[in-house]
Coordinates of C-alpha atoms in Angstrom, one line a residue:
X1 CA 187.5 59.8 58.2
X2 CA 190.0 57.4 59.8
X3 CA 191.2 56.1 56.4
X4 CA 190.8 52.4 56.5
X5 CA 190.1 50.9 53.8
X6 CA 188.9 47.3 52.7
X7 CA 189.0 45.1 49.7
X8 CA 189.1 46.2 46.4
X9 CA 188.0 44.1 42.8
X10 CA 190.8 41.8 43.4
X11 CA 189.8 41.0 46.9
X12 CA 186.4 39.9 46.0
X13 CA 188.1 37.4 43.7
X14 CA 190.7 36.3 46.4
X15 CA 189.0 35.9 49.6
X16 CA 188.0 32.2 48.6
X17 CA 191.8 31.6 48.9
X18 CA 192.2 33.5 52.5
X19 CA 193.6 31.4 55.2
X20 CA 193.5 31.4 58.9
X21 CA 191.7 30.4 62.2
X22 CA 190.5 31.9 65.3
X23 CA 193.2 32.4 67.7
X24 CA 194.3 33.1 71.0
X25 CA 195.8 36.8 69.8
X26 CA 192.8 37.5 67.9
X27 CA 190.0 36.7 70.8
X28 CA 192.4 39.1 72.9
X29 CA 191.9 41.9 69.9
X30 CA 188.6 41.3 69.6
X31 CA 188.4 41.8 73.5
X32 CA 190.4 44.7 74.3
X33 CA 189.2 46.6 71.1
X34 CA 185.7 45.5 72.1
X35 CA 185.7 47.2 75.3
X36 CA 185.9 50.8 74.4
X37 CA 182.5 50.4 73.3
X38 CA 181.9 50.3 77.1
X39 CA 183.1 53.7 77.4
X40 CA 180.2 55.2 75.7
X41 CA 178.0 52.5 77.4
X42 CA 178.7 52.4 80.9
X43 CA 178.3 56.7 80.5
X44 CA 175.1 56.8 79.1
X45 CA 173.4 54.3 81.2
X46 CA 175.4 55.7 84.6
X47 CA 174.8 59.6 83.8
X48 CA 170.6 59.0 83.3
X49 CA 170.9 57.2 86.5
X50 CA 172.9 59.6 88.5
X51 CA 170.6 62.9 87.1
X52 CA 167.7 61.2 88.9
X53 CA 169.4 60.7 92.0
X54 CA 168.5 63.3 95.2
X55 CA 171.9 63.7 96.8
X56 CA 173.4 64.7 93.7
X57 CA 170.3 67.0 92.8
X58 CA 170.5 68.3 96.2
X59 CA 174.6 68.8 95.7
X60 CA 174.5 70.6 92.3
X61 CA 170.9 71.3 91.3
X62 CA 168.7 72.1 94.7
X63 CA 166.4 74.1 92.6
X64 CA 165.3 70.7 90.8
X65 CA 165.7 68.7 93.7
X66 CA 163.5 71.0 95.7
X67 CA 160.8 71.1 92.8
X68 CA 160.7 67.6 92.1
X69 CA 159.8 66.9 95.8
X70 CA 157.7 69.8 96.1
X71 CA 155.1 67.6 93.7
X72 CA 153.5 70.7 92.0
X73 CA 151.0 70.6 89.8
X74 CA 152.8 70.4 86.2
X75 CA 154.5 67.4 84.5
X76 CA 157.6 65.8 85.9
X77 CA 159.5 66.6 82.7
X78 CA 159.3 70.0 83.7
X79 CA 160.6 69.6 87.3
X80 CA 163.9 68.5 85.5
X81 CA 163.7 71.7 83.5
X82 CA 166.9 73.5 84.2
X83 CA 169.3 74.6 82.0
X84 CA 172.7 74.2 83.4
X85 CA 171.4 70.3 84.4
X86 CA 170.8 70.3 80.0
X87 CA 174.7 71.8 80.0
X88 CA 175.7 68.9 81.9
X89 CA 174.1 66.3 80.0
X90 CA 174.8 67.7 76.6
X91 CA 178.3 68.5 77.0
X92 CA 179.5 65.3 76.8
X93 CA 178.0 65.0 72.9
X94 CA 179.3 68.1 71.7
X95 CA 182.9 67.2 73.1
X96 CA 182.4 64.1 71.6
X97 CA 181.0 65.9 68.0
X98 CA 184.4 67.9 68.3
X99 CA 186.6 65.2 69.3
X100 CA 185.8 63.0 66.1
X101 CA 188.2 65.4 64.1
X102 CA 191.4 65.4 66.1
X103 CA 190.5 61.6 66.7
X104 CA 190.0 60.6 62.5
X105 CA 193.9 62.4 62.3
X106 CA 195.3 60.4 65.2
X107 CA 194.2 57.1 64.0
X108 CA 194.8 57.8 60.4
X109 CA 198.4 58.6 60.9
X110 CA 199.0 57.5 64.5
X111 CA 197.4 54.1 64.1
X112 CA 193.9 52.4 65.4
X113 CA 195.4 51.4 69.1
X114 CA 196.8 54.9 69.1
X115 CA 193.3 56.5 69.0
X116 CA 191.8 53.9 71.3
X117 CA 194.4 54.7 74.2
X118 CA 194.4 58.2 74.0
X119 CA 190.7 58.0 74.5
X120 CA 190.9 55.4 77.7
X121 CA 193.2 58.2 79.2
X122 CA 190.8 60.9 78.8
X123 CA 187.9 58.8 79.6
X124 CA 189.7 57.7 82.8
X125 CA 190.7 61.5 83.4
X126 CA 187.3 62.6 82.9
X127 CA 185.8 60.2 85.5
X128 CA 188.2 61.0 88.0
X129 CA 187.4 64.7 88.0
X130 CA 183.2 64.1 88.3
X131 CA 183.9 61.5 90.8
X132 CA 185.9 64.2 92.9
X133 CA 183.5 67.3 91.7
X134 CA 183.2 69.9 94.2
X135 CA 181.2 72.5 92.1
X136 CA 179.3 73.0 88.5
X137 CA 182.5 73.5 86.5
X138 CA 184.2 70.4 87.7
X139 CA 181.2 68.7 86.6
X140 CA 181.4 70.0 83.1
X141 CA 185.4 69.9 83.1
X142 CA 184.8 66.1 83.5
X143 CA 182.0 65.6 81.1
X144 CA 183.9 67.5 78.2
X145 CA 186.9 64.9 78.9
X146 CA 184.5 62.0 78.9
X147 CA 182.9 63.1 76.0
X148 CA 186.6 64.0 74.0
X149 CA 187.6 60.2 75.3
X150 CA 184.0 58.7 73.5
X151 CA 184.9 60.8 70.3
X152 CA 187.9 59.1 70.1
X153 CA 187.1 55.7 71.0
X154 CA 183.6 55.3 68.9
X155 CA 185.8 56.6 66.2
X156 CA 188.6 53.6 66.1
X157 CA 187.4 50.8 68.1
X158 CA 184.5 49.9 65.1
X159 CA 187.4 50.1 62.6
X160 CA 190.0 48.3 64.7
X161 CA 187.5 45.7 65.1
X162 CA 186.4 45.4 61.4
X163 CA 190.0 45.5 60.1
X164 CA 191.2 43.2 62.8
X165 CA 188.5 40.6 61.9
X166 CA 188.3 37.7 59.5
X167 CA 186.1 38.2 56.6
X168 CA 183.8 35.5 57.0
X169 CA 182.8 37.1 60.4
X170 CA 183.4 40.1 60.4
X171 CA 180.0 41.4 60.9
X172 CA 179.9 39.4 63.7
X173 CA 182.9 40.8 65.1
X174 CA 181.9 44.5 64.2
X175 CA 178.9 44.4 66.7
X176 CA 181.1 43.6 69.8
X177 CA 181.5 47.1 70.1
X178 CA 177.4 47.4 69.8
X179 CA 177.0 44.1 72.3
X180 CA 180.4 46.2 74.7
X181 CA 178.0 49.4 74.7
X182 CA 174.9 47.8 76.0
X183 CA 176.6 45.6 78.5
X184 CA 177.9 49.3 79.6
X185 CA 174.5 50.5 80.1
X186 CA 173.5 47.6 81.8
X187 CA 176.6 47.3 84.0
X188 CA 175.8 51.3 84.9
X189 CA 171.9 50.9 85.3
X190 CA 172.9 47.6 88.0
X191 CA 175.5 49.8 89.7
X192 CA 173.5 52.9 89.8
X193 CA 170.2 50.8 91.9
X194 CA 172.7 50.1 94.7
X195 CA 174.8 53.1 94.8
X196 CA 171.4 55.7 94.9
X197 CA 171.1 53.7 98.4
X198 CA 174.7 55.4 99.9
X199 CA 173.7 58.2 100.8
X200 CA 175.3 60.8 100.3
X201 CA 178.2 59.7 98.2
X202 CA 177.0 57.0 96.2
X203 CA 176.5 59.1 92.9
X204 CA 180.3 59.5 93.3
X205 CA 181.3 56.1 93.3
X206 CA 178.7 56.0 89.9
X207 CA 180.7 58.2 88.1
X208 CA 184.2 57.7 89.8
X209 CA 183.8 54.0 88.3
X210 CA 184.1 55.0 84.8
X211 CA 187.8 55.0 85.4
X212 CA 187.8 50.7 85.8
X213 CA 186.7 50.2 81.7
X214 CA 189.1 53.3 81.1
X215 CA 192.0 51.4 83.2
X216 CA 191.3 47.8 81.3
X217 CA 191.1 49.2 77.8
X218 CA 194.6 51.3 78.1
X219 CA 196.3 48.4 80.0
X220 CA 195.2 46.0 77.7
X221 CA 195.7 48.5 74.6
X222 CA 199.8 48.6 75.6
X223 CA 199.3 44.6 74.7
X224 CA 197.0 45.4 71.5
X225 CA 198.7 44.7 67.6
X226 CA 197.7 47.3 65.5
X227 CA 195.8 46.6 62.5
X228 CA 197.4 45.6 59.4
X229 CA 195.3 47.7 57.4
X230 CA 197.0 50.3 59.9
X231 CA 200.2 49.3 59.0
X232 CA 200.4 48.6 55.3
X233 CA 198.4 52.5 54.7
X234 CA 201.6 53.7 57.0
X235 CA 204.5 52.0 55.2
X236 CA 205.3 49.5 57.2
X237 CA 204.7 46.2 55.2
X238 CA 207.0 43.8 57.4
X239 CA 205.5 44.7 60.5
X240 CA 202.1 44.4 58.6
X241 CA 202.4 40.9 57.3
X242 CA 204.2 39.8 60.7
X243 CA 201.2 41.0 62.7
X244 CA 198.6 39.4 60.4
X245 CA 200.3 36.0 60.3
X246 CA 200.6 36.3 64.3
X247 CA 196.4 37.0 64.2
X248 CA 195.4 34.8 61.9
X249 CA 197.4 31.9 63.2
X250 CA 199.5 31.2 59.7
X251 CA 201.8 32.1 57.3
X252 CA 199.8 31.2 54.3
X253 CA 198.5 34.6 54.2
X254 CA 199.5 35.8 50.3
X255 CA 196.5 36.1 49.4
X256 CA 195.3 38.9 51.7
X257 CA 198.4 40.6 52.5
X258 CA 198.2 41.4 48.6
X259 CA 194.5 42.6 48.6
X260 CA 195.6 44.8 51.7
X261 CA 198.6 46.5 49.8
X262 CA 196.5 46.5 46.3
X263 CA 193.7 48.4 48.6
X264 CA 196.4 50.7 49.7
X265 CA 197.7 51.5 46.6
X266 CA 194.2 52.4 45.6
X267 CA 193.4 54.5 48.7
X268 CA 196.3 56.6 48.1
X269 CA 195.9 57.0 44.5
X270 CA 193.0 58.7 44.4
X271 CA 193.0 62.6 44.8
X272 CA 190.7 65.5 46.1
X273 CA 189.2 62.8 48.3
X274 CA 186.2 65.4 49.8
X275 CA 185.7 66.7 46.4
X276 CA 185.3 62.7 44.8
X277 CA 182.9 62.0 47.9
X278 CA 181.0 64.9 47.1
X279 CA 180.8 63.8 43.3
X280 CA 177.1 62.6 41.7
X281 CA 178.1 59.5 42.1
X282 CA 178.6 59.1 45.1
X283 CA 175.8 60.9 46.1
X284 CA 173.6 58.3 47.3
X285 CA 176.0 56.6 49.6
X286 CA 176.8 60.1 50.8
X287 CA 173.1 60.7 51.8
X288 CA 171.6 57.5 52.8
X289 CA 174.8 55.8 54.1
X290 CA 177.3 57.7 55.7
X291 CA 174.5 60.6 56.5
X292 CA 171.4 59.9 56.6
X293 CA 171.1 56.2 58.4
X294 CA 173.3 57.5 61.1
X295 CA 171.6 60.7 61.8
X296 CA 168.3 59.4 61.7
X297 CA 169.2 56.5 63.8
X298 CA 170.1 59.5 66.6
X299 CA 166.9 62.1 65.6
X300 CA 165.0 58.9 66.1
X301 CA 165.1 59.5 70.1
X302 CA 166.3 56.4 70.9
X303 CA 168.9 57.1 72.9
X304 CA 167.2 59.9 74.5
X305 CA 164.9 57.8 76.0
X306 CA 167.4 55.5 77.0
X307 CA 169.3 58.5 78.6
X308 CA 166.8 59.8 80.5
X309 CA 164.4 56.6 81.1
X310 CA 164.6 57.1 84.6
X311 CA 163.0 60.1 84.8
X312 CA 160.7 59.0 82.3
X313 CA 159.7 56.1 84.5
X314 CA 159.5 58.6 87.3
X315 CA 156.7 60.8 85.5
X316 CA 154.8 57.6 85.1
X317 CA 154.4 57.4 88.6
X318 CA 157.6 55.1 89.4
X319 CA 159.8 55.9 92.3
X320 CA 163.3 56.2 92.6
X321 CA 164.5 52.8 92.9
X322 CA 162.1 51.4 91.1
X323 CA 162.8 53.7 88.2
X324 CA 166.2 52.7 88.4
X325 CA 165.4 49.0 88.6
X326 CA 163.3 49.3 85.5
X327 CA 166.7 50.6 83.4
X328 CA 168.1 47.6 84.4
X329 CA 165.7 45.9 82.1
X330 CA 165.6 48.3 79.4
X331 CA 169.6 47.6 79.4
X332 CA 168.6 43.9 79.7
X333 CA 166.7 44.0 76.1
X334 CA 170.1 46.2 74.9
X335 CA 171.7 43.3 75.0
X336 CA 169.6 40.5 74.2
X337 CA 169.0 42.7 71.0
X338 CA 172.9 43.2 70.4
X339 CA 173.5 39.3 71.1
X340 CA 170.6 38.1 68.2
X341 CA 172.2 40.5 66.0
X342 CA 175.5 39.1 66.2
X343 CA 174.2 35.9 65.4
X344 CA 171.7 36.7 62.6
X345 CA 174.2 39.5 60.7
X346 CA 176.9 37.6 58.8
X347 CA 174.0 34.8 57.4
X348 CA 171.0 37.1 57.2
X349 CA 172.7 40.2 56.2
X350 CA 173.1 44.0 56.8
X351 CA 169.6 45.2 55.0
X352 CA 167.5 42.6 56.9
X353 CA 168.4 43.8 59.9
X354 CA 167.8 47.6 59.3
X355 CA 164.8 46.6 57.8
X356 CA 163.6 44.4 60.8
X357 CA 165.1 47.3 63.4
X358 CA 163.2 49.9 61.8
X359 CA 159.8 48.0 61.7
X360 CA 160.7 47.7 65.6
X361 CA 161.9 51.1 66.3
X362 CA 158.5 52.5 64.7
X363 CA 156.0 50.0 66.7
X364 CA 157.8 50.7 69.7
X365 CA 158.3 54.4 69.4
X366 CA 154.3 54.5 69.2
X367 CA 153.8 52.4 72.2
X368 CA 156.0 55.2 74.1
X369 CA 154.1 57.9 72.6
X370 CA 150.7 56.4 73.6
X371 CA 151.7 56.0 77.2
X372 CA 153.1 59.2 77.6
X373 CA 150.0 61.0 76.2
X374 CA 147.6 58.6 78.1
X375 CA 149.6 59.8 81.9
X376 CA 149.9 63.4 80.6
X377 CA 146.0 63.5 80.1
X378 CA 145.7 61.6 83.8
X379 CA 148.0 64.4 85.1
X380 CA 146.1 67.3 83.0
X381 CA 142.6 65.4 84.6
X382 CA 143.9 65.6 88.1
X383 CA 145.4 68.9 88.4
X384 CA 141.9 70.1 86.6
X385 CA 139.9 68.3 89.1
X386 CA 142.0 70.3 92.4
X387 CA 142.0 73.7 90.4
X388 CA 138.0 73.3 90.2
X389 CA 137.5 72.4 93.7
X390 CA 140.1 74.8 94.5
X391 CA 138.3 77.8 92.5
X392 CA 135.1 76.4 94.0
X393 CA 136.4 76.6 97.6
X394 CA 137.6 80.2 96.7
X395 CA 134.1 81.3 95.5
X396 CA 132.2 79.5 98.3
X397 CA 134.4 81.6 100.8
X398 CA 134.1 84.7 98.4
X399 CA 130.4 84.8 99.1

């Protein structure tokens, strides 16, 4: 873990006496910070998009490309079967999965902006090498450095945000990265329904864009103030109370300077950390918090579906473009959905809104189900009906 830390006891009893207003330093934070939740965004939404279109098929994986137009008789799920096209796709993850560690160190001892640049430049480095890709391995070369650049920014951009926030909104603030992420996807899906028209170089300029969000977030990162959580957990307490009087616009900030250093004080008092989180407990906010929500959230499928929706909307019968203009939607609820959060979190609370999600995640999730089983069984009907006329036709000539 990163090792940020928040309020302790005390801070509960002084955050009535907390100071401050929104400023022109903060909404600069809060937008720089923001935008390495585009990273993960703008890569999810442009790699579904690119894995559906022909001349990269054609370029790296004719033997999908050459099935999928062939339109045999079987599902189109299994046109896409093809396991070096899986490599591709998955790499990123488990370079991402990997990267998490390194990236937790950095930003613990290197600081929040620290993490959040090193990720832009591998992010940037990673799109550079898939935009230019001659072969397989350049392909995967690239998706391991966008996936170690994701790692590191969806490690410290949700705590730079959090820690670089006012309390009062600070749930608010936390889901920029959330509200970043889908304007990613939907910035990639837009992109990817013009470029699958350039033949036969457009799935380059897809990918080879990924370097523009990488560029803003490490040009504006050299501008960034670390946190001041950041600083008081490293030592430096002047720097610390400079930078938080320079965010929250005053000087009449006592009060929270001193729940930041009492927070500190407490963080680095206690001992066998792992061994404490591991403790009865702390069992259940072990399981259901920092396990078991996240995971499930993931095993849900969600953003599988979201990954590969245009193929999914090309086995329902869609075609290319179309496919790709129906992501655009699907990204167009992403962020309607992260905008009423943002709204609703701070006054209606963190519980409501998993509650609320998960009602919608379920009723949704069968909706998918149902119309995938209902064109499965159309597809199953069809290819029945050509193998019996087909078998008849055989017998007829037989005799």
């Amino acid at each position: 873990m990163a090792g940020g830390f928040g309020g302790s006891g005390a801070a509960a009893g002084r955050a009535e006496f907390y100071e401050g207003k929104i400023t022109g330093y903060f909404i600069l934070a809060c937008i720089v910070g923001s935008f390495g939740g585009s990273l993960f965004g703008y890569d999810l939404g442009v790699s579904s998009g690119v894995t559906s279109m022909d001349d990269f098929l054609k370029k790296f994986f004719p033997d999908v490309y050459h099935r999928k137009q062939a339109h045999l008789h079987e599902t189109d799920y299994c046109k896409y079967d093809n396991q070096v096209l899986t490599l591709f796709t998955s790499s990123l993850y488990f370079a991402g999965l990997v990267s998490t560690f390194g990236a937790s160190y950095v930003t613990k001892r290197r600081g929040r902006r620290a993490s959040i640049m090193v990720g832009a430049t591998s992010f940037f480095l990673g799109g550079a090498i898939n935009a230019a890709a001659m072969n397989i391995a350049m392909l995967i070369v690239g998706r391991v450095l966008l996936g170690v650049g994701i790692g590191f920014g969806n490690q410290a951009v949700p705590l730079y945000l959090s820690e670089i926030a006012p309390y009062r909104i600070r749930g608010a603030v936390n889901q920029l990265f959330q509200l970043t992420t889908c304007l990613g996807i939907l910035v990639a899906d837009i992109i990817n329904y013009f470029t699958d028209r350039l033949h036969p170089w457009g799935w380059r300029l897809s990918l080879g864009l990924a370097m523009g969000p990488a560029t803003a977030i490490f040009v504006g990162a050299l501008f960034l103030p670390e946190t001041p959580n950041s600083l008081v957990e490293r030592g430096h307490l002047e720097e610390a109370r400079r930078v938080l009087e320079k965010v929250r616009g005053t000087h009449k900030v006592d009060a929270e300077f001193q729940d930041l250093k009492e927070a500190s004080d407490a963080a680095r008092a206690v001992t066998g950390t792992f061994r404490n989180l591991l403790a009865v407990r702390n069992r259940p906010q072990l399981i259901i918090g920092a396990l078991g929500i996240p995971a499930f959230q993931q095993l849900s499928g969600m953003n599988s579906i979201l990954f590969y929706s245009p193929v999914i909307f090309q086995s329902l019968g869609f075609g290319s473009s179309a496919a790709l203009y129906s992501s655009i939607i699907t990204g167009s609820m992403l962020v309607v959905g992260a905008l009423v959060s943002m709204v609703t979190v701070d006054r209606l609370g963190r519980r409501f809104l998993f509650i609320e999600a998960g009602i919608q995640m379920i009723s949704s999730m069968v909706v998918v189900a149902v119309i995938l089983a209902l064109s499965s069984e159309r597809e199953d009907g069809q290819f029945g009906q050509i193998f019996h006329v087909a078998s008849t036709t055989y017998l007829d000539n037989r005799t």
